């Protein structure tokens, strides 16, 4: 970390002086790293929040880094898991901040994956009408997607991420070394979002993934750093263009409408977010091909790449998902406008997509039926 250029910086350009850096590097264990992190924390107090799985591995390290940077550090350990991404658990963050008498100059620091990042960000958005927060993502999912762009929130029993706010962090501090302890299934889950950038807007990244998936799965440091950086660049460009999702930002949700229905309909915690998104991406690509919006070759390459990443592309035989469950949860999607469902679908050559409500409903229902029939062991 102390060595010159031991990290890359991707800038998220926002209006009104809200720009922030994403640091992508390794190490971060000395005085200089502490000062760098602390330079994004205005006040004296930092509330460092993680979960009971990550805390034994990384809490002490980041607590000392913040102390090296001169901060007074308060810590909170939450239960691990998507099923704990709730208002009840969020309340514990607010309780802790109030009990410790943290004022509006404090900064919340999220150490963990997307669940911790989304919850801590939301708590920061509402604590005393908004305090600063910093993201220290420790999963691929969080490094390439959730820690960047300011979407924060919690789940509701009736739908995923239904309660939340846009609240941008002061910085994102990525140490790709933390991925060495990430389970294989979680690694693959995050890679689904990298594949997403390739499909919706970055054909070169898709080609690179086709050539380098084995290195990524082997957690090769150079490959991982490249994939994280390229993904952050894609995300930063989209967020700059459309911070509050009036249009193009919705394209980052390729596969998510089907995927959120699978997550909600199967029970939180059954599927990893990226796994549900991978099946959703297979469904979106299948539907796009059914409407002849993409060539069959692109459909096959999409399936091949998802499978190469060891991601699921169909529902398992014991899945509770049926057509009615899909349609119920999809109708509650945040992209529904005036009662009309809008989807992100692939259209044209690799790297192109559309966000539209103007699609063939029958193609959508037929696609759902095909995937449901497969999981019920019936060949469509
Ligand atoms: P997660 O936060 O549940 O982390 C996955 C698992 O890995 C957890 O058990 C976690 O404790 C563990 N873990 C984290 N870092 C580890 C490490 N370095 N070593 C070992 N174990 C580690 O899941 P996730 O995939 O990071 O994030 C999924 C969440 O992110 C979902 O709730 C999703 O809705 C949200 N999300 C939000 C956005 C956004 O823009 N805000 C984007 C994508 C996903
Ligand atoms: N992960 C989708 C978004 O940030 O918009």
PDB file of N, CA and C in Angstrom, residues 301-348:
ATOM      1  N   UNK A 301     -23.651 -18.239 -26.634  1.00  0.00           N
ATOM      2  CA  UNK A 301     -22.441 -17.717 -25.959  1.00  0.00           C
ATOM      3  C   UNK A 301     -22.773 -17.264 -24.535  1.00  0.00           C
ATOM      4  N   UNK A 302     -23.962 -16.691 -24.366  1.00  0.00           N
ATOM      5  CA  UNK A 302     -24.378 -16.246 -23.028  1.00  0.00           C
ATOM      6  C   UNK A 302     -24.484 -17.454 -22.092  1.00  0.00           C
ATOM      7  N   UNK A 303     -25.160 -18.479 -22.555  1.00  0.00           N
ATOM      8  CA  UNK A 303     -25.285 -19.698 -21.740  1.00  0.00           C
ATOM      9  C   UNK A 303     -23.907 -20.285 -21.435  1.00  0.00           C
ATOM     10  N   UNK A 304     -23.055 -20.344 -22.472  1.00  0.00           N
ATOM     11  CA  UNK A 304     -21.717 -20.948 -22.286  1.00  0.00           C
ATOM     12  C   UNK A 304     -20.923 -20.200 -21.228  1.00  0.00           C
ATOM     13  N   UNK A 305     -20.984 -18.848 -21.288  1.00  0.00           N
ATOM     14  CA  UNK A 305     -20.182 -18.060 -20.347  1.00  0.00           C
ATOM     15  C   UNK A 305     -20.724 -18.200 -18.921  1.00  0.00           C
ATOM     16  N   UNK A 306     -22.044 -18.177 -18.780  1.00  0.00           N
ATOM     17  CA  UNK A 306     -22.625 -18.357 -17.442  1.00  0.00           C
ATOM     18  C   UNK A 306     -22.217 -19.726 -16.882  1.00  0.00           C
ATOM     19  N   UNK A 307     -22.287 -20.735 -17.735  1.00  0.00           N
ATOM     20  CA  UNK A 307     -21.940 -22.097 -17.267  1.00  0.00           C
ATOM     21  C   UNK A 307     -20.453 -22.212 -16.959  1.00  0.00           C
ATOM     22  N   UNK A 308     -19.635 -21.537 -17.761  1.00  0.00           N
ATOM     23  CA  UNK A 308     -18.191 -21.550 -17.512  1.00  0.00           C
ATOM     24  C   UNK A 308     -17.873 -20.915 -16.147  1.00  0.00           C
ATOM     25  N   UNK A 309     -18.703 -19.930 -15.775  1.00  0.00           N
ATOM     26  CA  UNK A 309     -18.526 -19.274 -14.466  1.00  0.00           C
ATOM     27  C   UNK A 309     -19.120 -20.119 -13.337  1.00  0.00           C
ATOM     28  N   UNK A 310     -19.628 -21.282 -13.672  1.00  0.00           N
ATOM     29  CA  UNK A 310     -20.242 -22.206 -12.701  1.00  0.00           C
ATOM     30  C   UNK A 310     -21.498 -21.600 -12.067  1.00  0.00           C
ATOM     31  N   UNK A 311     -22.236 -20.898 -12.910  1.00  0.00           N
ATOM     32  CA  UNK A 311     -23.495 -20.305 -12.451  1.00  0.00           C
ATOM     33  C   UNK A 311     -24.680 -21.124 -12.957  1.00  0.00           C
ATOM     34  N   UNK A 312     -25.782 -21.144 -12.206  1.00  0.00           N
ATOM     35  CA  UNK A 312     -26.955 -21.888 -12.678  1.00  0.00           C
ATOM     36  C   UNK A 312     -27.633 -21.169 -13.847  1.00  0.00           C
ATOM     37  N   UNK A 313     -28.168 -21.930 -14.784  1.00  0.00           N
ATOM     38  CA  UNK A 313     -28.907 -21.322 -15.901  1.00  0.00           C
ATOM     39  C   UNK A 313     -30.326 -21.891 -15.975  1.00  0.00           C
ATOM     40  N   UNK A 314     -30.675 -22.711 -14.994  1.00  0.00           N
ATOM     41  CA  UNK A 314     -32.056 -23.172 -14.913  1.00  0.00           C
ATOM     42  C   UNK A 314     -32.426 -23.409 -13.457  1.00  0.00           C
ATOM     43  N   UNK A 315     -33.731 -23.515 -13.220  1.00  0.00           N
ATOM     44  CA  UNK A 315     -34.208 -23.746 -11.850  1.00  0.00           C
ATOM     45  C   UNK A 315     -34.005 -25.219 -11.498  1.00  0.00           C
ATOM     46  N   UNK A 316     -33.724 -25.524 -10.243  1.00  0.00           N
ATOM     47  CA  UNK A 316     -33.565 -26.933  -9.881  1.00  0.00           C
ATOM     48  C   UNK A 316     -34.915 -27.641  -9.807  1.00  0.00           C
ATOM     49  N   UNK A 317     -34.865 -28.952  -9.794  1.00  0.00           N
ATOM     50  CA  UNK A 317     -36.105 -29.737  -9.838  1.00  0.00           C
ATOM     51  C   UNK A 317     -37.035 -29.452  -8.658  1.00  0.00           C
ATOM     52  N   UNK A 318     -36.452 -29.104  -7.492  1.00  0.00           N
ATOM     53  CA  UNK A 318     -37.323 -28.877  -6.333  1.00  0.00           C
ATOM     54  C   UNK A 318     -37.732 -27.406  -6.178  1.00  0.00           C
ATOM     55  N   UNK A 319     -37.552 -26.603  -7.239  1.00  0.00           N
ATOM     56  CA  UNK A 319     -37.884 -25.172  -7.118  1.00  0.00           C
ATOM     57  C   UNK A 319     -39.387 -24.968  -6.910  1.00  0.00           C
ATOM     58  N   UNK A 320     -39.761 -24.064  -5.994  1.00  0.00           N
ATOM     59  CA  UNK A 320     -41.189 -23.779  -5.799  1.00  0.00           C
ATOM     60  C   UNK A 320     -41.750 -22.821  -6.859  1.00  0.00           C
ATOM     61  N   UNK A 321     -40.903 -22.372  -7.792  1.00  0.00           N
ATOM     62  CA  UNK A 321     -41.348 -21.350  -8.742  1.00  0.00           C
ATOM     63  C   UNK A 321     -42.334 -21.928  -9.755  1.00  0.00           C
ATOM     64  N   UNK A 322     -43.435 -21.220  -9.943  1.00  0.00           N
ATOM     65  CA  UNK A 322     -44.353 -21.547 -11.035  1.00  0.00           C
ATOM     66  C   UNK A 322     -44.731 -20.236 -11.736  1.00  0.00           C
ATOM     67  N   UNK A 323     -45.540 -20.341 -12.776  1.00  0.00           N
ATOM     68  CA  UNK A 323     -45.840 -19.139 -13.575  1.00  0.00           C
ATOM     69  C   UNK A 323     -46.465 -18.043 -12.704  1.00  0.00           C
ATOM     70  N   UNK A 324     -47.431 -18.443 -11.846  1.00  0.00           N
ATOM     71  CA  UNK A 324     -48.138 -17.443 -11.031  1.00  0.00           C
ATOM     72  C   UNK A 324     -47.177 -16.731 -10.080  1.00  0.00           C
ATOM     73  N   UNK A 325     -46.239 -17.485  -9.507  1.00  0.00           N
ATOM     74  CA  UNK A 325     -45.284 -16.866  -8.566  1.00  0.00           C
ATOM     75  C   UNK A 325     -44.393 -15.879  -9.309  1.00  0.00           C
ATOM     76  N   UNK A 326     -43.905 -16.295 -10.478  1.00  0.00           N
ATOM     77  CA  UNK A 326     -43.098 -15.353 -11.286  1.00  0.00           C
ATOM     78  C   UNK A 326     -43.889 -14.073 -11.539  1.00  0.00           C
ATOM     79  N   UNK A 327     -45.109 -14.232 -12.045  1.00  0.00           N
ATOM     80  CA  UNK A 327     -45.866 -13.050 -12.462  1.00  0.00           C
ATOM     81  C   UNK A 327     -46.220 -12.171 -11.268  1.00  0.00           C
ATOM     82  N   UNK A 328     -46.498 -12.803 -10.119  1.00  0.00           N
ATOM     83  CA  UNK A 328     -46.837 -12.024  -8.923  1.00  0.00           C
ATOM     84  C   UNK A 328     -45.652 -11.129  -8.509  1.00  0.00           C
ATOM     85  N   UNK A 329     -44.488 -11.727  -8.424  1.00  0.00           N
ATOM     86  CA  UNK A 329     -43.334 -10.927  -7.976  1.00  0.00           C
ATOM     87  C   UNK A 329     -42.870  -9.953  -9.061  1.00  0.00           C
ATOM     88  N   UNK A 330     -42.977 -10.364 -10.313  1.00  0.00           N
ATOM     89  CA  UNK A 330     -42.550  -9.447 -11.385  1.00  0.00           C
ATOM     90  C   UNK A 330     -43.465  -8.218 -11.444  1.00  0.00           C
ATOM     91  N   UNK A 331     -44.735  -8.412 -11.113  1.00  0.00           N
ATOM     92  CA  UNK A 331     -45.676  -7.280 -11.141  1.00  0.00           C
ATOM     93  C   UNK A 331     -45.336  -6.258 -10.050  1.00  0.00           C
ATOM     94  N   UNK A 332     -44.600  -6.705  -9.030  1.00  0.00           N
ATOM     95  CA  UNK A 332     -44.233  -5.792  -7.935  1.00  0.00           C
ATOM     96  C   UNK A 332     -42.836  -5.200  -8.135  1.00  0.00           C
ATOM     97  N   UNK A 333     -42.244  -5.439  -9.313  1.00  0.00           N
ATOM     98  CA  UNK A 333     -40.876  -4.966  -9.572  1.00  0.00           C
ATOM     99  C   UNK A 333     -40.836  -3.428  -9.548  1.00  0.00           C
ATOM    100  N   UNK A 334     -39.697  -2.893  -9.105  1.00  0.00           N
ATOM    101  CA  UNK A 334     -39.583  -1.431  -9.015  1.00  0.00           C
ATOM    102  C   UNK A 334     -39.582  -0.761 -10.396  1.00  0.00           C
ATOM    103  N   UNK A 335     -39.371  -1.538 -11.443  1.00  0.00           N
ATOM    104  CA  UNK A 335     -39.359  -0.928 -12.779  1.00  0.00           C
ATOM    105  C   UNK A 335     -40.760  -0.873 -13.400  1.00  0.00           C
ATOM    106  N   UNK A 336     -41.756  -1.400 -12.690  1.00  0.00           N
ATOM    107  CA  UNK A 336     -43.133  -1.274 -13.183  1.00  0.00           C
ATOM    108  C   UNK A 336     -43.512   0.211 -13.118  1.00  0.00           C
ATOM    109  N   UNK A 337     -44.052   0.747 -14.224  1.00  0.00           N
ATOM    110  CA  UNK A 337     -44.467   2.166 -14.244  1.00  0.00           C
ATOM    111  C   UNK A 337     -45.894   2.242 -14.754  1.00  0.00           C
ATOM    112  N   UNK A 338     -46.766   2.883 -13.966  1.00  0.00           N
ATOM    113  CA  UNK A 338     -48.184   2.971 -14.311  1.00  0.00           C
ATOM    114  C   UNK A 338     -48.762   1.603 -14.646  1.00  0.00           C
ATOM    115  N   UNK A 339     -48.374   0.631 -13.865  1.00  0.00           N
ATOM    116  CA  UNK A 339     -48.927  -0.715 -14.046  1.00  0.00           C
ATOM    117  C   UNK A 339     -48.258  -1.504 -15.160  1.00  0.00           C
ATOM    118  N   UNK A 340     -47.333  -0.876 -15.907  1.00  0.00           N
ATOM    119  CA  UNK A 340     -46.711  -1.602 -17.023  1.00  0.00           C
ATOM    120  C   UNK A 340     -45.343  -2.151 -16.624  1.00  0.00           C
ATOM    121  N   UNK A 341     -45.177  -3.445 -16.854  1.00  0.00           N
ATOM    122  CA  UNK A 341     -43.890  -4.079 -16.565  1.00  0.00           C
ATOM    123  C   UNK A 341     -42.884  -3.696 -17.646  1.00  0.00           C
ATOM    124  N   UNK A 342     -41.691  -3.307 -17.221  1.00  0.00           N
ATOM    125  CA  UNK A 342     -40.632  -2.999 -18.179  1.00  0.00           C
ATOM    126  C   UNK A 342     -39.441  -3.904 -17.894  1.00  0.00           C
ATOM    127  N   UNK A 343     -38.835  -4.401 -18.951  1.00  0.00           N
ATOM    128  CA  UNK A 343     -37.739  -5.359 -18.799  1.00  0.00           C
ATOM    129  C   UNK A 343     -36.486  -4.857 -19.516  1.00  0.00           C
ATOM    130  N   UNK A 344     -35.345  -5.376 -19.088  1.00  0.00           N
ATOM    131  CA  UNK A 344     -34.105  -5.148 -19.826  1.00  0.00           C
ATOM    132  C   UNK A 344     -33.902  -6.400 -20.674  1.00  0.00           C
ATOM    133  N   UNK A 345     -33.824  -6.180 -21.976  1.00  0.00           N
ATOM    134  CA  UNK A 345     -33.688  -7.312 -22.896  1.00  0.00           C
ATOM    135  C   UNK A 345     -32.529  -7.034 -23.843  1.00  0.00           C
ATOM    136  N   UNK A 346     -31.918  -8.087 -24.324  1.00  0.00           N
ATOM    137  CA  UNK A 346     -30.817  -7.918 -25.268  1.00  0.00           C
ATOM    138  C   UNK A 346     -31.397  -7.643 -26.642  1.00  0.00           C
ATOM    139  N   UNK A 347     -30.759  -6.753 -27.370  1.00  0.00           N
ATOM    140  CA  UNK A 347     -31.259  -6.446 -28.718  1.00  0.00           C
ATOM    141  C   UNK A 347     -30.091  -6.046 -29.603  1.00  0.00           C
ATOM    142  N   UNK A 348     -29.912  -6.733 -30.709  1.00  0.00           N
ATOM    143  CA  UNK A 348     -28.825  -6.412 -31.633  1.00  0.00           C
ATOM    144  C   UNK A 348     -27.574  -7.187 -31.273  1.00  0.00           C
TER     145      UNK A 348
END
